[in-house]
PDB file of C-alpha atoms in Angstrom:
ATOM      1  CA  UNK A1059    -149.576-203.127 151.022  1.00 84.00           C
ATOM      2  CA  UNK A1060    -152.494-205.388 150.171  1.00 93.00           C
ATOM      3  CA  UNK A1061    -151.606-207.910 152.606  1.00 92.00           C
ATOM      4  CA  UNK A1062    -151.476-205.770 155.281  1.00 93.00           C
ATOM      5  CA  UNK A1063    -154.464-204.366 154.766  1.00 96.00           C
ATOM      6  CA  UNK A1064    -156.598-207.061 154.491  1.00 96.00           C
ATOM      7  CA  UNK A1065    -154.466-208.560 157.739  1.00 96.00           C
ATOM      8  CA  UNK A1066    -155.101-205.343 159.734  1.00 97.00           C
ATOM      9  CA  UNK A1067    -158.834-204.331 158.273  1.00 98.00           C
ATOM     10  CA  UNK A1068    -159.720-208.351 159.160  1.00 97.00           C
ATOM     11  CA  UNK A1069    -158.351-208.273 162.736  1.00 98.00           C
ATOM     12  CA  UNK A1070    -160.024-204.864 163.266  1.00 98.00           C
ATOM     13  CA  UNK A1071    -163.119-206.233 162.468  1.00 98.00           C
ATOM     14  CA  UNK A1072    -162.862-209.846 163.977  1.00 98.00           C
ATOM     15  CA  UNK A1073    -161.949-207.362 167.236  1.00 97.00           C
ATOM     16  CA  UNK A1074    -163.791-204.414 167.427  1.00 98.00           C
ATOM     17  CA  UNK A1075    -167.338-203.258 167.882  1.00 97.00           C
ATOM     18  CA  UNK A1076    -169.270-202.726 164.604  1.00 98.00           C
ATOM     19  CA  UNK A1077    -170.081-199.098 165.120  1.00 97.00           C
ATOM     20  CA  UNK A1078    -166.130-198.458 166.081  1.00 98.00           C
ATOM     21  CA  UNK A1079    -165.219-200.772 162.939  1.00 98.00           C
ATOM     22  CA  UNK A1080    -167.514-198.922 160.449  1.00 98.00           C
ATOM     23  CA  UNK A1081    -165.964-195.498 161.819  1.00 98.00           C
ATOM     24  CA  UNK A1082    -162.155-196.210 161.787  1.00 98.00           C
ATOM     25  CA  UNK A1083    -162.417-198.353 159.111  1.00 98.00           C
ATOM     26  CA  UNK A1084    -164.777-197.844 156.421  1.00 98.00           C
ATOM     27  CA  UNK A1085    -166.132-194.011 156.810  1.00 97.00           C
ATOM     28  CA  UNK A1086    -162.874-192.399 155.203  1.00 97.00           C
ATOM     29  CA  UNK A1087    -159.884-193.661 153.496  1.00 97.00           C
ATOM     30  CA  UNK A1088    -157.453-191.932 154.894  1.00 98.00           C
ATOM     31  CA  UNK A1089    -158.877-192.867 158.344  1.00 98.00           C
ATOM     32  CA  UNK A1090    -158.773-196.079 157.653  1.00 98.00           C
ATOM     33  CA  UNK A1091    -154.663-196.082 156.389  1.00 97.00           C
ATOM     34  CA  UNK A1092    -154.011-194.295 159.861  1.00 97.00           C
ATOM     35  CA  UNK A1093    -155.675-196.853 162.173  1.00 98.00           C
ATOM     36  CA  UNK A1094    -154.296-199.567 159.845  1.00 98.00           C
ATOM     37  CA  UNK A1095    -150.525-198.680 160.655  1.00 97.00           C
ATOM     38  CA  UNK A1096    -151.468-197.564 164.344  1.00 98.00           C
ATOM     39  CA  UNK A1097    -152.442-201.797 164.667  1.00 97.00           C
ATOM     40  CA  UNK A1098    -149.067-202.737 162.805  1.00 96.00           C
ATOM     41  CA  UNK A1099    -147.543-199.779 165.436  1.00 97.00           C
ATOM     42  CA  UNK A1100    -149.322-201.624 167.866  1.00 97.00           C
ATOM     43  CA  UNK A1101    -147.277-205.341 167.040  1.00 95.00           C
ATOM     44  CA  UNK A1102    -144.169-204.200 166.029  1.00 95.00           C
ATOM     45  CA  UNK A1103    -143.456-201.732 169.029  1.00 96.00           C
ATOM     46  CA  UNK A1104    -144.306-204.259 171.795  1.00 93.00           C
ATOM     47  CA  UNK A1105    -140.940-205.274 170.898  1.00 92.00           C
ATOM     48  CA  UNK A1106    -139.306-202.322 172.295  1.00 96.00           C
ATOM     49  CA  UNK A1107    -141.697-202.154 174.802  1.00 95.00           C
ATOM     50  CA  UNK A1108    -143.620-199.223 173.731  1.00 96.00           C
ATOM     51  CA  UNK A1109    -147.196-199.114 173.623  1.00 94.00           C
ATOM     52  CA  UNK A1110    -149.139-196.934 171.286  1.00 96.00           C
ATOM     53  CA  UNK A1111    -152.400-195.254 172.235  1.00 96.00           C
ATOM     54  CA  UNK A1112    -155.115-193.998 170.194  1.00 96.00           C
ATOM     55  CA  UNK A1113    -158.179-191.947 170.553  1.00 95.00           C
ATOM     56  CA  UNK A1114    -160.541-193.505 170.711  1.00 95.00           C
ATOM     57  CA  UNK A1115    -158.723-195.998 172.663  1.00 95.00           C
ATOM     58  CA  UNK A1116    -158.319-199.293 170.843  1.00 96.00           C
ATOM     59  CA  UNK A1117    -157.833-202.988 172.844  1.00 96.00           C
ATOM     60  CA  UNK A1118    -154.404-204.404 172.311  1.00 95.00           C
ATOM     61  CA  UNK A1119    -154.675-206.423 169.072  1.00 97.00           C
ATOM     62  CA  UNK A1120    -150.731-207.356 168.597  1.00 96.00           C
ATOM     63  CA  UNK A1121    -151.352-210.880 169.722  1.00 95.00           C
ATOM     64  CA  UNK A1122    -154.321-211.684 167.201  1.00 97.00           C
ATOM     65  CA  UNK A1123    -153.797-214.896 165.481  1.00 96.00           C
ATOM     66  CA  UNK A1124    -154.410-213.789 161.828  1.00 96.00           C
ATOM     67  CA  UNK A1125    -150.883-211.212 162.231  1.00 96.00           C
ATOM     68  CA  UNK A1126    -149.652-214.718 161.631  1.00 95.00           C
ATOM     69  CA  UNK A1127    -150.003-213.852 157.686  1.00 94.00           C
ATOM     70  CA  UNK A1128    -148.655-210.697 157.571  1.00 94.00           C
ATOM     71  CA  UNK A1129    -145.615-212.313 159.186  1.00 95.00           C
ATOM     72  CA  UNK A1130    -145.492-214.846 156.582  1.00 95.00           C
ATOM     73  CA  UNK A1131    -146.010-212.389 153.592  1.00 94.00           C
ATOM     74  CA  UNK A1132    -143.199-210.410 155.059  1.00 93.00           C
ATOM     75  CA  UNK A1133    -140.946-213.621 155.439  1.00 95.00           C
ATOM     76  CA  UNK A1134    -141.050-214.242 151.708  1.00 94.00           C
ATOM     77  CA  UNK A1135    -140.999-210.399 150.727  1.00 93.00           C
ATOM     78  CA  UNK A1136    -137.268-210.270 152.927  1.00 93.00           C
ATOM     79  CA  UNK A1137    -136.335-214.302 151.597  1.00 94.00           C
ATOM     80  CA  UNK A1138    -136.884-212.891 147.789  1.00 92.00           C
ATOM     81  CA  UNK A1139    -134.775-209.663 148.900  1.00 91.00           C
ATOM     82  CA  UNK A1140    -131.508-212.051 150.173  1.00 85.00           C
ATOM     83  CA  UNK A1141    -132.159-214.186 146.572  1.00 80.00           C
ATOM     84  CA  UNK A1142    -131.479-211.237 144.466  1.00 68.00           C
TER      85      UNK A1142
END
């Protein structure tokens, strides 16, 4: 949960106006969770070649390098999983 908020909330703002930023992302919490999983909706759907939309409309951020880490974190989450 942590890691894929600071992964999403970091690629939101590396991407995104300010203003928009500020508004999805730091006005209201519950906001903020809703436009966090609409960016992971955003990477994993791509794989079944569905692409979400939002309003307001939101640039395709599914290639951003920094999903690289959430990626990663969920790698060792699932390799831990196998272990036990």
């Amino acid at each position: 949960h942590v890691v894929l908020t600071t992964v999403a909330d970091t690629v939101a703002w590396s991407s995104l106006p300010r203003r928009l930023f500020l508004a999805l992302f730091r006005a209201d919490h519950v906001v903020a969770s809703i436009f966090r999983n609409f960016l992971l909706a955003q990477r994993v759907m791509r794989t079944y070649s569905c692409t979400p939309m939002s309003l307001p409309a939101l640039p395709p951020l599914a290639d951003h390098p920094l999903w690289a880490a959430w990626d990663d974190a969920l790698d060792a989450v699932l390799a831990k999983l196998q272990v036990a």
